[in-house]
Protein backbone atom coordinates (compact mmCIF):
# COMPACT_ATOMS: atom_id res chain seq x y z
CA UNK A 1 0.00 0.00 0.00
CA UNK A 2 2.89 2.35 0.77
CA UNK A 3 4.43 1.83 -2.67
CA UNK A 4 1.09 2.48 -4.36
CA UNK A 5 0.56 5.56 -2.19
CA UNK A 6 4.03 6.92 -3.02
CA UNK A 7 3.55 6.47 -6.78
CA UNK A 8 0.08 8.01 -6.58
CA UNK A 9 1.53 11.08 -4.85
CA UNK A 10 4.40 11.29 -7.33
CA UNK A 11 2.14 11.01 -10.38
CA UNK A 12 -0.80 12.97 -8.97
CA UNK A 13 -3.17 10.03 -9.43
CA UNK A 14 -5.12 10.73 -6.20
CA UNK A 15 -5.73 7.02 -5.64
CA UNK A 16 -8.10 6.14 -2.83
CA UNK A 17 -6.34 3.28 -1.08
CA UNK A 18 -9.41 2.24 0.87
CA UNK A 19 -11.34 1.94 -2.40
CA UNK A 20 -8.53 -0.16 -3.89
CA UNK A 21 -8.82 -2.57 -0.96
CA UNK A 22 -12.58 -2.80 -1.55
CA UNK A 23 -12.11 -3.49 -5.27
CA UNK A 24 -9.43 -6.12 -4.63
CA UNK A 25 -11.71 -7.98 -2.27
CA UNK A 26 -14.10 -8.63 -5.14
CA UNK A 27 -11.59 -10.02 -7.60
CA UNK A 28 -8.53 -11.14 -5.74
CA UNK A 29 -7.35 -14.26 -4.01
CA UNK A 30 -7.05 -12.10 -0.87
CA UNK A 31 -10.83 -12.19 -0.39
CA UNK A 32 -10.52 -11.69 3.32
CA UNK A 33 -11.89 -9.63 6.14
CA UNK A 34 -8.39 -8.16 6.30
CA UNK A 35 -9.10 -6.09 3.17
CA UNK A 36 -12.20 -4.68 4.89
CA UNK A 37 -9.98 -3.59 7.76
CA UNK A 38 -7.57 -1.90 5.34
CA UNK A 39 -10.48 -0.07 3.72
CA UNK A 40 -11.76 1.03 7.13
CA UNK A 41 -8.33 2.38 8.07
CA UNK A 42 -8.20 4.53 4.93
CA UNK A 43 -11.83 5.57 5.42
CA UNK A 44 -10.89 6.81 8.91
CA UNK A 45 -7.89 8.68 7.51
CA UNK A 46 -7.57 8.98 3.70
CA UNK A 47 -4.11 10.56 4.15
CA UNK A 48 -2.81 7.70 6.30
CA UNK A 49 0.95 7.55 5.74
CA UNK A 50 1.23 3.87 6.68
CA UNK A 51 -1.11 1.22 8.03
CA UNK A 52 1.29 0.85 10.96
CA UNK A 53 0.23 4.26 12.27
CA UNK A 54 -3.49 3.51 12.13
CA UNK A 55 -4.53 3.09 15.80
CA UNK A 56 -6.26 -0.28 15.27
CA UNK A 57 -3.48 -1.75 13.15
CA UNK A 58 -0.82 -0.38 15.50
CA UNK A 59 -2.50 -1.93 18.55
CA UNK A 60 -2.83 -5.31 16.89
CA UNK A 61 0.77 -5.34 15.68
CA UNK A 62 2.07 -4.29 19.10
CA UNK A 63 -0.11 -6.91 20.84
CA UNK A 64 1.12 -9.69 18.52
CA UNK A 65 4.75 -8.76 17.98
CA UNK A 66 6.14 -11.06 20.69
CA UNK A 67 4.55 -14.09 19.02
CA UNK A 68 5.65 -12.84 15.59
CA UNK A 69 9.25 -12.63 16.84
CA UNK A 70 9.07 -16.11 18.42
CA UNK A 71 7.82 -17.65 15.17
CA UNK A 72 10.59 -15.99 13.13
CA UNK A 73 13.24 -17.07 15.68
CA UNK A 74 11.98 -20.64 15.78
CA UNK A 75 11.92 -20.83 12.00
CA UNK A 76 15.43 -19.38 11.62
CA UNK A 77 16.82 -21.63 14.37
CA UNK A 78 15.23 -24.61 12.63
CA UNK A 79 16.66 -23.68 9.26
CA UNK A 80 13.24 -22.87 7.81
CA UNK A 81 13.10 -19.95 5.43
CA UNK A 82 10.33 -17.47 6.23
CA UNK A 83 11.24 -14.51 4.03
CA UNK A 84 7.83 -12.84 4.14
CA UNK A 85 7.56 -12.97 7.91
CA UNK A 86 11.18 -12.04 8.62
CA UNK A 87 11.35 -9.19 6.10
CA UNK A 88 8.04 -7.75 7.30
CA UNK A 89 9.33 -7.90 10.87
CA UNK A 90 12.51 -6.10 9.77
CA UNK A 91 10.36 -3.48 8.00
CA UNK A 92 8.29 -3.01 11.18
CA UNK A 93 11.44 -2.58 13.28
CA UNK A 94 13.00 -0.19 10.75
CA UNK A 95 9.87 1.93 10.47
CA UNK A 96 9.98 2.66 14.20
CA UNK A 97 13.62 3.72 14.43
CA UNK A 98 15.30 7.07 13.83
CA UNK A 99 18.72 5.47 13.30
CA UNK A 100 19.14 2.24 11.43
CA UNK A 101 21.95 -0.25 10.89
CA UNK A 102 21.64 0.65 7.20
CA UNK A 103 23.45 3.88 8.09
CA UNK A 104 26.57 1.72 8.28
CA UNK A 105 26.52 1.56 4.48
CA UNK A 106 28.27 4.94 4.47
CA UNK A 107 31.15 3.50 6.50
CA UNK A 108 31.35 0.46 4.23
CA UNK A 109 31.48 2.68 1.14
CA UNK A 110 34.22 4.74 2.77
CA UNK A 111 36.18 1.59 3.62
CA UNK A 112 36.05 0.21 0.09
CA UNK A 113 36.18 3.43 -1.91
CA UNK A 114 37.02 6.43 0.28
CA UNK A 115 33.54 7.87 -0.35
CA UNK A 116 33.41 9.64 3.05
CA UNK A 117 30.60 9.52 5.59
CA UNK A 118 28.59 11.79 7.86
CA UNK A 119 28.49 11.45 11.61
CA UNK A 120 25.57 12.07 13.93
CA UNK A 121 27.65 13.84 16.57
CA UNK A 122 29.67 16.27 14.41
CA UNK A 123 28.77 18.28 11.29
CA UNK A 124 30.63 17.58 8.07
CA UNK A 125 31.97 14.75 5.94
CA UNK A 126 34.71 12.42 7.15
CA UNK A 127 37.09 9.84 5.77
CA UNK A 128 38.84 7.23 7.87
CA UNK A 129 41.96 5.25 6.96
CA UNK A 130 40.36 1.94 7.89
CA UNK A 131 43.28 -0.24 6.73
CA UNK A 132 45.76 1.72 8.84
CA UNK A 133 43.56 1.44 11.92
CA UNK A 134 43.13 -2.30 11.37
CA UNK A 135 46.87 -2.79 10.90
CA UNK A 136 47.68 -0.79 14.06
CA UNK A 137 45.22 -2.78 16.15
CA UNK A 138 46.42 -6.07 14.60
CA UNK A 139 42.95 -7.11 13.53
PDB file of C-alpha atoms in Angstrom:
ATOM      1  CA  UNK A   1       0.000   0.000   0.000  1.00  0.00           C
ATOM      2  CA  UNK A   2       2.886   2.355   0.767  1.00  0.00           C
ATOM      3  CA  UNK A   3       4.425   1.831  -2.670  1.00  0.00           C
ATOM      4  CA  UNK A   4       1.087   2.477  -4.359  1.00  0.00           C
ATOM      5  CA  UNK A   5       0.556   5.561  -2.189  1.00  0.00           C
ATOM      6  CA  UNK A   6       4.033   6.916  -3.019  1.00  0.00           C
ATOM      7  CA  UNK A   7       3.550   6.472  -6.777  1.00  0.00           C
ATOM      8  CA  UNK A   8       0.081   8.007  -6.579  1.00  0.00           C
ATOM      9  CA  UNK A   9       1.531  11.077  -4.854  1.00  0.00           C
ATOM     10  CA  UNK A  10       4.404  11.285  -7.332  1.00  0.00           C
ATOM     11  CA  UNK A  11       2.145  11.006 -10.380  1.00  0.00           C
ATOM     12  CA  UNK A  12      -0.797  12.966  -8.967  1.00  0.00           C
ATOM     13  CA  UNK A  13      -3.175  10.033  -9.432  1.00  0.00           C
ATOM     14  CA  UNK A  14      -5.115  10.732  -6.205  1.00  0.00           C
ATOM     15  CA  UNK A  15      -5.734   7.020  -5.643  1.00  0.00           C
ATOM     16  CA  UNK A  16      -8.103   6.140  -2.827  1.00  0.00           C
ATOM     17  CA  UNK A  17      -6.336   3.278  -1.078  1.00  0.00           C
ATOM     18  CA  UNK A  18      -9.413   2.236   0.869  1.00  0.00           C
ATOM     19  CA  UNK A  19     -11.337   1.942  -2.398  1.00  0.00           C
ATOM     20  CA  UNK A  20      -8.529  -0.155  -3.886  1.00  0.00           C
ATOM     21  CA  UNK A  21      -8.816  -2.568  -0.957  1.00  0.00           C
ATOM     22  CA  UNK A  22     -12.576  -2.797  -1.547  1.00  0.00           C
ATOM     23  CA  UNK A  23     -12.107  -3.495  -5.270  1.00  0.00           C
ATOM     24  CA  UNK A  24      -9.426  -6.117  -4.634  1.00  0.00           C
ATOM     25  CA  UNK A  25     -11.713  -7.978  -2.271  1.00  0.00           C
ATOM     26  CA  UNK A  26     -14.101  -8.625  -5.139  1.00  0.00           C
ATOM     27  CA  UNK A  27     -11.592 -10.020  -7.597  1.00  0.00           C
ATOM     28  CA  UNK A  28      -8.533 -11.138  -5.741  1.00  0.00           C
ATOM     29  CA  UNK A  29      -7.348 -14.257  -4.006  1.00  0.00           C
ATOM     30  CA  UNK A  30      -7.049 -12.095  -0.874  1.00  0.00           C
ATOM     31  CA  UNK A  31     -10.827 -12.192  -0.386  1.00  0.00           C
ATOM     32  CA  UNK A  32     -10.517 -11.694   3.315  1.00  0.00           C
ATOM     33  CA  UNK A  33     -11.891  -9.635   6.137  1.00  0.00           C
ATOM     34  CA  UNK A  34      -8.395  -8.157   6.296  1.00  0.00           C
ATOM     35  CA  UNK A  35      -9.100  -6.094   3.170  1.00  0.00           C
ATOM     36  CA  UNK A  36     -12.198  -4.684   4.890  1.00  0.00           C
ATOM     37  CA  UNK A  37      -9.977  -3.590   7.755  1.00  0.00           C
ATOM     38  CA  UNK A  38      -7.567  -1.901   5.339  1.00  0.00           C
ATOM     39  CA  UNK A  39     -10.478  -0.070   3.721  1.00  0.00           C
ATOM     40  CA  UNK A  40     -11.763   1.027   7.134  1.00  0.00           C
ATOM     41  CA  UNK A  41      -8.330   2.381   8.074  1.00  0.00           C
ATOM     42  CA  UNK A  42      -8.199   4.525   4.933  1.00  0.00           C
ATOM     43  CA  UNK A  43     -11.835   5.566   5.419  1.00  0.00           C
ATOM     44  CA  UNK A  44     -10.890   6.812   8.908  1.00  0.00           C
ATOM     45  CA  UNK A  45      -7.893   8.681   7.512  1.00  0.00           C
ATOM     46  CA  UNK A  46      -7.571   8.981   3.704  1.00  0.00           C
ATOM     47  CA  UNK A  47      -4.111  10.561   4.153  1.00  0.00           C
ATOM     48  CA  UNK A  48      -2.812   7.697   6.299  1.00  0.00           C
ATOM     49  CA  UNK A  49       0.949   7.547   5.743  1.00  0.00           C
ATOM     50  CA  UNK A  50       1.229   3.872   6.684  1.00  0.00           C
ATOM     51  CA  UNK A  51      -1.112   1.217   8.034  1.00  0.00           C
ATOM     52  CA  UNK A  52       1.293   0.845  10.962  1.00  0.00           C
ATOM     53  CA  UNK A  53       0.232   4.259  12.275  1.00  0.00           C
ATOM     54  CA  UNK A  54      -3.491   3.514  12.134  1.00  0.00           C
ATOM     55  CA  UNK A  55      -4.528   3.087  15.797  1.00  0.00           C
ATOM     56  CA  UNK A  56      -6.263  -0.278  15.268  1.00  0.00           C
ATOM     57  CA  UNK A  57      -3.481  -1.753  13.146  1.00  0.00           C
ATOM     58  CA  UNK A  58      -0.816  -0.377  15.500  1.00  0.00           C
ATOM     59  CA  UNK A  59      -2.503  -1.927  18.550  1.00  0.00           C
ATOM     60  CA  UNK A  60      -2.826  -5.306  16.888  1.00  0.00           C
ATOM     61  CA  UNK A  61       0.771  -5.340  15.676  1.00  0.00           C
ATOM     62  CA  UNK A  62       2.065  -4.288  19.099  1.00  0.00           C
ATOM     63  CA  UNK A  63      -0.107  -6.915  20.837  1.00  0.00           C
ATOM     64  CA  UNK A  64       1.120  -9.685  18.521  1.00  0.00           C
ATOM     65  CA  UNK A  65       4.747  -8.762  17.977  1.00  0.00           C
ATOM     66  CA  UNK A  66       6.139 -11.061  20.688  1.00  0.00           C
ATOM     67  CA  UNK A  67       4.547 -14.089  19.022  1.00  0.00           C
ATOM     68  CA  UNK A  68       5.654 -12.840  15.593  1.00  0.00           C
ATOM     69  CA  UNK A  69       9.247 -12.631  16.844  1.00  0.00           C
ATOM     70  CA  UNK A  70       9.069 -16.108  18.418  1.00  0.00           C
ATOM     71  CA  UNK A  71       7.825 -17.650  15.170  1.00  0.00           C
ATOM     72  CA  UNK A  72      10.589 -15.988  13.134  1.00  0.00           C
ATOM     73  CA  UNK A  73      13.244 -17.069  15.678  1.00  0.00           C
ATOM     74  CA  UNK A  74      11.977 -20.645  15.782  1.00  0.00           C
ATOM     75  CA  UNK A  75      11.919 -20.825  12.003  1.00  0.00           C
ATOM     76  CA  UNK A  76      15.429 -19.375  11.621  1.00  0.00           C
ATOM     77  CA  UNK A  77      16.821 -21.626  14.367  1.00  0.00           C
ATOM     78  CA  UNK A  78      15.228 -24.610  12.630  1.00  0.00           C
ATOM     79  CA  UNK A  79      16.662 -23.679   9.256  1.00  0.00           C
ATOM     80  CA  UNK A  80      13.241 -22.870   7.809  1.00  0.00           C
ATOM     81  CA  UNK A  81      13.102 -19.945   5.425  1.00  0.00           C
ATOM     82  CA  UNK A  82      10.333 -17.472   6.234  1.00  0.00           C
ATOM     83  CA  UNK A  83      11.240 -14.506   4.030  1.00  0.00           C
ATOM     84  CA  UNK A  84       7.832 -12.835   4.140  1.00  0.00           C
ATOM     85  CA  UNK A  85       7.561 -12.966   7.915  1.00  0.00           C
ATOM     86  CA  UNK A  86      11.181 -12.044   8.615  1.00  0.00           C
ATOM     87  CA  UNK A  87      11.348  -9.191   6.104  1.00  0.00           C
ATOM     88  CA  UNK A  88       8.041  -7.753   7.296  1.00  0.00           C
ATOM     89  CA  UNK A  89       9.334  -7.899  10.871  1.00  0.00           C
ATOM     90  CA  UNK A  90      12.515  -6.099   9.766  1.00  0.00           C
ATOM     91  CA  UNK A  91      10.357  -3.478   8.004  1.00  0.00           C
ATOM     92  CA  UNK A  92       8.289  -3.015  11.177  1.00  0.00           C
ATOM     93  CA  UNK A  93      11.443  -2.583  13.277  1.00  0.00           C
ATOM     94  CA  UNK A  94      13.001  -0.194  10.751  1.00  0.00           C
ATOM     95  CA  UNK A  95       9.871   1.927  10.467  1.00  0.00           C
ATOM     96  CA  UNK A  96       9.981   2.657  14.204  1.00  0.00           C
ATOM     97  CA  UNK A  97      13.624   3.715  14.425  1.00  0.00           C
ATOM     98  CA  UNK A  98      15.296   7.069  13.833  1.00  0.00           C
ATOM     99  CA  UNK A  99      18.716   5.474  13.302  1.00  0.00           C
ATOM    100  CA  UNK A 100      19.144   2.240  11.435  1.00  0.00           C
ATOM    101  CA  UNK A 101      21.954  -0.250  10.891  1.00  0.00           C
ATOM    102  CA  UNK A 102      21.642   0.646   7.198  1.00  0.00           C
ATOM    103  CA  UNK A 103      23.446   3.879   8.089  1.00  0.00           C
ATOM    104  CA  UNK A 104      26.572   1.724   8.283  1.00  0.00           C
ATOM    105  CA  UNK A 105      26.517   1.556   4.483  1.00  0.00           C
ATOM    106  CA  UNK A 106      28.274   4.944   4.466  1.00  0.00           C
ATOM    107  CA  UNK A 107      31.146   3.497   6.497  1.00  0.00           C
ATOM    108  CA  UNK A 108      31.354   0.461   4.226  1.00  0.00           C
ATOM    109  CA  UNK A 109      31.484   2.677   1.143  1.00  0.00           C
ATOM    110  CA  UNK A 110      34.220   4.744   2.774  1.00  0.00           C
ATOM    111  CA  UNK A 111      36.180   1.585   3.620  1.00  0.00           C
ATOM    112  CA  UNK A 112      36.052   0.211   0.091  1.00  0.00           C
ATOM    113  CA  UNK A 113      36.184   3.431  -1.914  1.00  0.00           C
ATOM    114  CA  UNK A 114      37.016   6.429   0.283  1.00  0.00           C
ATOM    115  CA  UNK A 115      33.540   7.870  -0.347  1.00  0.00           C
ATOM    116  CA  UNK A 116      33.414   9.638   3.046  1.00  0.00           C
ATOM    117  CA  UNK A 117      30.597   9.521   5.589  1.00  0.00           C
ATOM    118  CA  UNK A 118      28.588  11.789   7.857  1.00  0.00           C
ATOM    119  CA  UNK A 119      28.488  11.448  11.612  1.00  0.00           C
ATOM    120  CA  UNK A 120      25.569  12.074  13.926  1.00  0.00           C
ATOM    121  CA  UNK A 121      27.647  13.844  16.573  1.00  0.00           C
ATOM    122  CA  UNK A 122      29.675  16.266  14.407  1.00  0.00           C
ATOM    123  CA  UNK A 123      28.775  18.282  11.295  1.00  0.00           C
ATOM    124  CA  UNK A 124      30.632  17.583   8.072  1.00  0.00           C
ATOM    125  CA  UNK A 125      31.965  14.751   5.941  1.00  0.00           C
ATOM    126  CA  UNK A 126      34.707  12.423   7.154  1.00  0.00           C
ATOM    127  CA  UNK A 127      37.086   9.837   5.769  1.00  0.00           C
ATOM    128  CA  UNK A 128      38.844   7.232   7.866  1.00  0.00           C
ATOM    129  CA  UNK A 129      41.958   5.250   6.962  1.00  0.00           C
ATOM    130  CA  UNK A 130      40.359   1.937   7.887  1.00  0.00           C
ATOM    131  CA  UNK A 131      43.282  -0.239   6.726  1.00  0.00           C
ATOM    132  CA  UNK A 132      45.764   1.724   8.836  1.00  0.00           C
ATOM    133  CA  UNK A 133      43.561   1.437  11.918  1.00  0.00           C
ATOM    134  CA  UNK A 134      43.126  -2.301  11.370  1.00  0.00           C
ATOM    135  CA  UNK A 135      46.874  -2.788  10.898  1.00  0.00           C
ATOM    136  CA  UNK A 136      47.676  -0.791  14.056  1.00  0.00           C
ATOM    137  CA  UNK A 137      45.222  -2.776  16.145  1.00  0.00           C
ATOM    138  CA  UNK A 138      46.422  -6.068  14.602  1.00  0.00           C
ATOM    139  CA  UNK A 139      42.945  -7.113  13.535  1.00  0.00           C
TER     140      UNK A 139
END
